[in-house]
Short mmCIF file of C-alpha atoms and ligand atoms in Angstrom, two decimals:
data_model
loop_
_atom_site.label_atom_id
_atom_site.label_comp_id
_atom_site.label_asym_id
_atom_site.label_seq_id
_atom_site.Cartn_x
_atom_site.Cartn_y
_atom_site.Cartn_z
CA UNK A 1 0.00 0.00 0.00
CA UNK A 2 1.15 3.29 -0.81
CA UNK A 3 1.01 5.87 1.97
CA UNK A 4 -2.08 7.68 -0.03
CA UNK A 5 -3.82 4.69 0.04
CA UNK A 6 -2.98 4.66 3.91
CA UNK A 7 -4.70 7.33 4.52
CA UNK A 8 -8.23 6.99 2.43
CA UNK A 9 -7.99 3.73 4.64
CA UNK A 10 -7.14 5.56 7.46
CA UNK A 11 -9.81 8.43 6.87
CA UNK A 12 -12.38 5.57 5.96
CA UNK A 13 -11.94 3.55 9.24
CA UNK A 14 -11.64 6.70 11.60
CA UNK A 15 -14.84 8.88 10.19
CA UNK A 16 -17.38 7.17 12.30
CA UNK A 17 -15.40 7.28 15.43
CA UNK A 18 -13.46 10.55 15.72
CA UNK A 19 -14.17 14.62 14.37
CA UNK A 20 -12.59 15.94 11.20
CA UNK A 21 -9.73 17.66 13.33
CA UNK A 22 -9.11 14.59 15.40
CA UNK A 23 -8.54 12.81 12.34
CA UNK A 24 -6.42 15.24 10.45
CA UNK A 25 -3.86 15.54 13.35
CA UNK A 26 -3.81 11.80 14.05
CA UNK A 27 -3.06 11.32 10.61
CA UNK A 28 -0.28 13.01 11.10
CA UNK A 29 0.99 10.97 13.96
CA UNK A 30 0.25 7.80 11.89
CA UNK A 31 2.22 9.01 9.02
CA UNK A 32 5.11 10.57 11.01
CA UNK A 33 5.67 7.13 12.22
CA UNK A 34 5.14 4.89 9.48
CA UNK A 35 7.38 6.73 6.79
CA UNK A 36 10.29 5.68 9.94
CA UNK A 37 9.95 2.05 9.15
CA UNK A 38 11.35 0.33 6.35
CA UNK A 39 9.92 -3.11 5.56
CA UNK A 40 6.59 -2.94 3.62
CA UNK A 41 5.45 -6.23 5.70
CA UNK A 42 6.28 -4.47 8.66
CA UNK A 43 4.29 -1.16 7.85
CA UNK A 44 1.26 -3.22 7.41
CA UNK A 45 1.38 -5.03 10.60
CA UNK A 46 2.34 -1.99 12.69
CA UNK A 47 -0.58 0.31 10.74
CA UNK A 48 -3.02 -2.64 11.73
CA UNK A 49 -1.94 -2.80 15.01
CA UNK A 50 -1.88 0.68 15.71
CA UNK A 51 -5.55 1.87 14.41
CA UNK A 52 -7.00 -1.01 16.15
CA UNK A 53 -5.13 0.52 19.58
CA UNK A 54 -6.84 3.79 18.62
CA UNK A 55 -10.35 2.58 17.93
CA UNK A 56 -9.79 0.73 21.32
CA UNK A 57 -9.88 4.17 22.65
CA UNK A 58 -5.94 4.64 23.20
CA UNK A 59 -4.55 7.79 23.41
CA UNK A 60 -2.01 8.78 20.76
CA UNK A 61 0.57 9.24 22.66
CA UNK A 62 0.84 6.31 24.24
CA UNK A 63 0.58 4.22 21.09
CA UNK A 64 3.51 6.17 19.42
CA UNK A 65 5.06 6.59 23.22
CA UNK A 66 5.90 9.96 23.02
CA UNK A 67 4.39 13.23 23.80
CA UNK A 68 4.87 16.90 22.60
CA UNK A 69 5.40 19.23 25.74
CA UNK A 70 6.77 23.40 25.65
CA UNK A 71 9.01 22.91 22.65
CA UNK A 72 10.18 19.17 23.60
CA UNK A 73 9.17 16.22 22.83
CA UNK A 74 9.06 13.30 25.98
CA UNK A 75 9.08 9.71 26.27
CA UNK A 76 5.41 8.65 27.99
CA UNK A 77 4.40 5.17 28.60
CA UNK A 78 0.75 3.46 30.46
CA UNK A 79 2.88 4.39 33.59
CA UNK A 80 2.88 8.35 33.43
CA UNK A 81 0.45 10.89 32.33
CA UNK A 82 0.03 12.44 29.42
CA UNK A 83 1.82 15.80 30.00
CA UNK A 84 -1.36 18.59 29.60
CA UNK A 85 -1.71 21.82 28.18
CA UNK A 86 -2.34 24.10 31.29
CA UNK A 87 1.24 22.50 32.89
CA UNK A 88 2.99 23.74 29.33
CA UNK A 89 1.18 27.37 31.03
CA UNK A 90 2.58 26.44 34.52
CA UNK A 91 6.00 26.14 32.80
CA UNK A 92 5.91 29.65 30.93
CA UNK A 93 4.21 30.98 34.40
CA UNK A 94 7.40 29.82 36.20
CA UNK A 95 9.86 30.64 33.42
CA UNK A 96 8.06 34.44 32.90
CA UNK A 97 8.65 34.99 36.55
CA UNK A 98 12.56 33.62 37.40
CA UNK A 99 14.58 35.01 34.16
CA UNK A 100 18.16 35.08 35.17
CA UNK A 101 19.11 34.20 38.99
CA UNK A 102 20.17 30.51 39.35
CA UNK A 103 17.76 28.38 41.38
CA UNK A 104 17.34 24.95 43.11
CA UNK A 105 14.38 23.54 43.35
CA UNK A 106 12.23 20.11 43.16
CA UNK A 107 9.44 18.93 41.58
CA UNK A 108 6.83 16.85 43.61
CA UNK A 109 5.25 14.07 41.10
CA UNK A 110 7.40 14.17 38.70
CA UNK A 111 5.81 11.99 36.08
CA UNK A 112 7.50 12.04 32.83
CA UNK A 113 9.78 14.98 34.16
CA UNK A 114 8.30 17.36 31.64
CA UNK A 115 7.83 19.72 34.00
CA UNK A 116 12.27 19.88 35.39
CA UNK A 117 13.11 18.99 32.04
CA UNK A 118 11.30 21.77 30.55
CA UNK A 119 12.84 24.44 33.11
CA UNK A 120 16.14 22.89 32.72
CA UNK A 121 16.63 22.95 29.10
CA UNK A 122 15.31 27.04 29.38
CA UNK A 123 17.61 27.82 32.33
CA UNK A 124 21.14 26.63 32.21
CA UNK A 125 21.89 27.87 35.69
CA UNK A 126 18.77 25.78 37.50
CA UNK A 127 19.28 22.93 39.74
CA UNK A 128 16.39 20.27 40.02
CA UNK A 129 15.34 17.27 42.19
CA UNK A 130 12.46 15.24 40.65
CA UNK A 131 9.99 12.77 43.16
CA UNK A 132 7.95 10.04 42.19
CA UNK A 133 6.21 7.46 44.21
CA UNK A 134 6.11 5.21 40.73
CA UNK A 135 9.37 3.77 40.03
CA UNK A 136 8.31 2.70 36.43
CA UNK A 137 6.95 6.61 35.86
CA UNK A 138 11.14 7.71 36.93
CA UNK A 139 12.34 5.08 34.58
CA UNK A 140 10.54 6.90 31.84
CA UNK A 141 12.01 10.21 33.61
CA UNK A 142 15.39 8.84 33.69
CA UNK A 143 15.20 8.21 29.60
CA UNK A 144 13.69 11.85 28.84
CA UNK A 145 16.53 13.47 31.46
CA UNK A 146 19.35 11.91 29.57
CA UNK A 147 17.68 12.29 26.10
CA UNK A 148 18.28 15.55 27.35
CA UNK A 149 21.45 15.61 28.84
CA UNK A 150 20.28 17.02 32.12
CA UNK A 151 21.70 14.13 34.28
CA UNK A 152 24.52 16.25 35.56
CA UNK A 153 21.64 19.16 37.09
CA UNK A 154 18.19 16.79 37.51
CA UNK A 155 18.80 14.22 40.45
CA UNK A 156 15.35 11.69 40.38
CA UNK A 157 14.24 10.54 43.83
CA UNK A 158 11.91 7.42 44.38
CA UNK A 159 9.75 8.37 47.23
CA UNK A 160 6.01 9.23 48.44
CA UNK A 161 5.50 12.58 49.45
CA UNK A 162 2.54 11.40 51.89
CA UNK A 163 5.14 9.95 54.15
CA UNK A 164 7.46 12.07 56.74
CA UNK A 165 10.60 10.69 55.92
CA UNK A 166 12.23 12.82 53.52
CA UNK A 167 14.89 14.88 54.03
CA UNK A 168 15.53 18.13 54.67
CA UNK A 169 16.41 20.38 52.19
CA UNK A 170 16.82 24.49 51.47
CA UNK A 171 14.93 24.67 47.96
CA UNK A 172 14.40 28.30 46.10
CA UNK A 173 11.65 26.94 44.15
CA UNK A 174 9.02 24.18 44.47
CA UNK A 175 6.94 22.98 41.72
CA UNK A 176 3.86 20.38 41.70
CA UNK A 177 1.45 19.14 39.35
CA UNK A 178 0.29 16.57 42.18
CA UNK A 179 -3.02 13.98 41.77
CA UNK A 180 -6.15 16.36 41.84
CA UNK A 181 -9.10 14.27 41.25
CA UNK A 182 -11.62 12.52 43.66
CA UNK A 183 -12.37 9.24 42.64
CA UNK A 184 -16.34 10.22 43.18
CA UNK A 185 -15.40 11.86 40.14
CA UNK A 186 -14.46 8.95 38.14
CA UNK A 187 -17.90 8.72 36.12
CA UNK A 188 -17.39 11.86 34.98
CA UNK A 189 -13.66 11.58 33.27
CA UNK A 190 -13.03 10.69 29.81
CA UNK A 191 -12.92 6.87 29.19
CA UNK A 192 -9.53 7.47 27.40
CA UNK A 193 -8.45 9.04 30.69
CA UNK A 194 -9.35 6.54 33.18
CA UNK A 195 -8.82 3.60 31.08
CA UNK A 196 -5.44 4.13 30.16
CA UNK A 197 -3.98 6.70 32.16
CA UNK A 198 -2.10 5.73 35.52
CA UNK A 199 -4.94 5.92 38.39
CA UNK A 200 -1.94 6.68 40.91
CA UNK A 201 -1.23 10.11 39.19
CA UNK A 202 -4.81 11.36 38.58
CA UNK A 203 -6.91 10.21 42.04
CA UNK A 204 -6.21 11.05 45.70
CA UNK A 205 -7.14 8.53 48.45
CA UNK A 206 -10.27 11.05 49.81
CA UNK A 207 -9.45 14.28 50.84
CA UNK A 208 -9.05 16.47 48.16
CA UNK A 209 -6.26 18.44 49.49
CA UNK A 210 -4.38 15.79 50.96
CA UNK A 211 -0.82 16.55 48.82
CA UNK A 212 -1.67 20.48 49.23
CA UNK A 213 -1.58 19.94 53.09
CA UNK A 214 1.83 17.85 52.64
CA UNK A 215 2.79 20.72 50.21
CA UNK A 216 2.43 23.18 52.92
CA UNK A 217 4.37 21.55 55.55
CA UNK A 218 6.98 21.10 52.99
CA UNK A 219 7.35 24.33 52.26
CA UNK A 220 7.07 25.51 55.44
CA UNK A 221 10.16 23.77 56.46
CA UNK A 222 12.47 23.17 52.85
CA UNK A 223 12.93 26.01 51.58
CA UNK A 224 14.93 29.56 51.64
CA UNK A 225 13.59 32.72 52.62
CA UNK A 226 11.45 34.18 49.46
CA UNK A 227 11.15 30.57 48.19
CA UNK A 228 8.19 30.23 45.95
CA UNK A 229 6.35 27.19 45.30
CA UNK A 230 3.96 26.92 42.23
CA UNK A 231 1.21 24.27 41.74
CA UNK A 232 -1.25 23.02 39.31
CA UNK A 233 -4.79 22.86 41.42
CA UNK A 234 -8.44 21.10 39.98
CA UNK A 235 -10.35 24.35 38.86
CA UNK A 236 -13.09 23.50 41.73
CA UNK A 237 -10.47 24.03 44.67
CA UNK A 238 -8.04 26.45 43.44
CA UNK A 239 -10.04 29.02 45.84
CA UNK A 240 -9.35 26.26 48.87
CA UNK A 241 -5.93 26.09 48.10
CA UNK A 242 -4.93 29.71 47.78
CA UNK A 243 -6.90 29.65 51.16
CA UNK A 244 -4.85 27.29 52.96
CA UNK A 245 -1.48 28.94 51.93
CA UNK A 246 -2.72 32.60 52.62
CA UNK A 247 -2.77 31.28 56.75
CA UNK A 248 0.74 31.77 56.87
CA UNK A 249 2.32 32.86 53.43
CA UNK A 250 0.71 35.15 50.61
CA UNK A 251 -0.66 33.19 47.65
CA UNK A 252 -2.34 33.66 44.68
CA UNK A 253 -5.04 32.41 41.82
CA UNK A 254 -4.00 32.54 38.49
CA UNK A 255 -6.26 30.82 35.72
CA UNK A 256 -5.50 29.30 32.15
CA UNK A 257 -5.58 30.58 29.15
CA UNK A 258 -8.86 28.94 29.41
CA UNK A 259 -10.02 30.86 31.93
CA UNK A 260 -10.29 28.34 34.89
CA UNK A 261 -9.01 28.59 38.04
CA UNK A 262 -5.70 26.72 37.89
CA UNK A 263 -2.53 27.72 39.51
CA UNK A 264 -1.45 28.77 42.87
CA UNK A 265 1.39 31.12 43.31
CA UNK A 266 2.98 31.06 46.67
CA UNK A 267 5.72 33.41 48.16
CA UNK A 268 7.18 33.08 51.73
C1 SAM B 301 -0.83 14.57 37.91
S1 SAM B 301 0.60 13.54 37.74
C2 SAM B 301 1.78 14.75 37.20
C3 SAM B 301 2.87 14.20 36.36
C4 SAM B 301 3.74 15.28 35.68
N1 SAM B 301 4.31 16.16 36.67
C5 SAM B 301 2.91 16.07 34.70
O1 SAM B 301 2.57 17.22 35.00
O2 SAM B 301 2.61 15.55 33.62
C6 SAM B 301 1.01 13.25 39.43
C7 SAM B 301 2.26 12.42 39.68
O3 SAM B 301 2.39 12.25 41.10
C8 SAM B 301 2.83 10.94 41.40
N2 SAM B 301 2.39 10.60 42.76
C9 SAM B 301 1.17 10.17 43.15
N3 SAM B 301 1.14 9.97 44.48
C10 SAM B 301 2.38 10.29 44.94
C11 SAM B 301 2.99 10.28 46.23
N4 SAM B 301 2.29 9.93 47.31
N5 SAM B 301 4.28 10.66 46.34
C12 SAM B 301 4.99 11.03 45.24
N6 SAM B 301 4.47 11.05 43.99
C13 SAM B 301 3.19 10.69 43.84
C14 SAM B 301 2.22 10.08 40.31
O4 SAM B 301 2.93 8.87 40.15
C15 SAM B 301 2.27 11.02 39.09
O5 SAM B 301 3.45 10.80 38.36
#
């Protein structure tokens, strides 16, 4: 088959399933990835293999393993999120707001690393630690930080926030992009979301603000004087986060570019 014919098979299979746009850009995924390989036995099998993964509901970017993020490009597998759009606008937030001076900071739930990696490769004078409670999600993290060559400024720590053993530390800068979602909410997410994305990175336990509480005390106690920490809230308890913070340092709402309640800005 030639790679025209790809696609009117392509555009045939995927019109009952998936909008015009959806199937234009996933097109270009598809294509992207089969002009790489070489065999015409093998492009068959692989096209096969990947539209049936996408009519099974999979998301893109974990059938190609890779996700665009900023102006890089990371490694994802079944055990990390999906890097979003609004923590691309956390990144620029953070980025707008710390230009030159060189800082070190850490990044609670670290995922891919998109979110150190990102800083890193825009600020050469930046110091990161990365934590993850998934082991498998800092392999990934571990690939993208030496895809990068950041190995040498992004140390990746295996650990789980929840618990009070880690140590102490004297960051300039946190950064968190921590679980958000109760799972009473579960019904109402995406099946593409809960079926295939990692349950550990999108669901707390119950309460809602149970890493924002451990964020606090961490805060509190790691980090120099005018130390900021930045965080990625759900858009229903933004308000109860910048509440929380204000008790003792001043914080602040900042929505997304699609006008939800997002971020939190804190200062010490
Ligand atoms: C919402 S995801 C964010 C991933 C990445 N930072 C991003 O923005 O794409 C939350 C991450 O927190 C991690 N996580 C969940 N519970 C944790 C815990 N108790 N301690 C440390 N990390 C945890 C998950 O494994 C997941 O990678």
């Amino acid at each position: 088959m030639t790679i025209q014919e790809f696609k009117a098979d392509f555009q045939e299979k995927c019109s009952p399933h998936f909008s015009h746009d959806e199937i234009q850009s996933f097109w270009q995924w598809f294509k992207e990835n089969l002009e790489s390989l070489s065999h015409s036995i093998e492009i068959e099998t692989e096209y096969k293999k990947w539209l049936s993964e996408l009519m099974s509901g999979k998301p893109i970017q974990y059938i190609f393993g890779y996700s665009f993020f900023h102006k890089y490009c990371f490694e994802v597998t079944s055990d990390t999120l999906i890097p979003r759009p609004e923590t691309e606008e956390l990144c620029e937030l953070i980025l707008k707001a710390n230009l030159n001076s060189p800082l070190t900071g850490i990044d609670i739930g670290t995922g891919s690393g998109c979110i150190p990696i990102t800083l890193l490769c825009e600020r050469s004078n930046w110091e990161f630690k990365a934590l993850d409670i998934s082991k498998e999600a800092l392999k990934v993290a571990d690939r993208n930080t030496k895809k990068y060559q950041l190995s040498n400024r992004l140390a990746l720590v295996n650990q789980n926030f929840l618990e009070n053993n880690l140590s102490v530390n004297n960051y300039d800068i946190i950064v968190s992009n921590p679980p958000y979602i109760h799972p009473e909410e579960k019904d109402l997410i995406a099946n593409r979301v809960t079926h295939f994305e990692p349950h550990m990175a999108l669901f707390v336990t119950n309460n809602i603000l149970e890493f924002y509480i451990a964020l606090f005390d961490y805060f509190a106690q790691n980090t120099n004087p005018n130390a900021q920490l930045w965080m990625e809230t759900h858009q229903d308890y933004c308000d109860d986060v910048v509440v929380l913070f204000n008790k003792k340092f001043t914080a602040k709402k900042i929505e997304d570019l699609s006008k939800n309640p997002r971020f939190v800005n804190v200062v010490k």
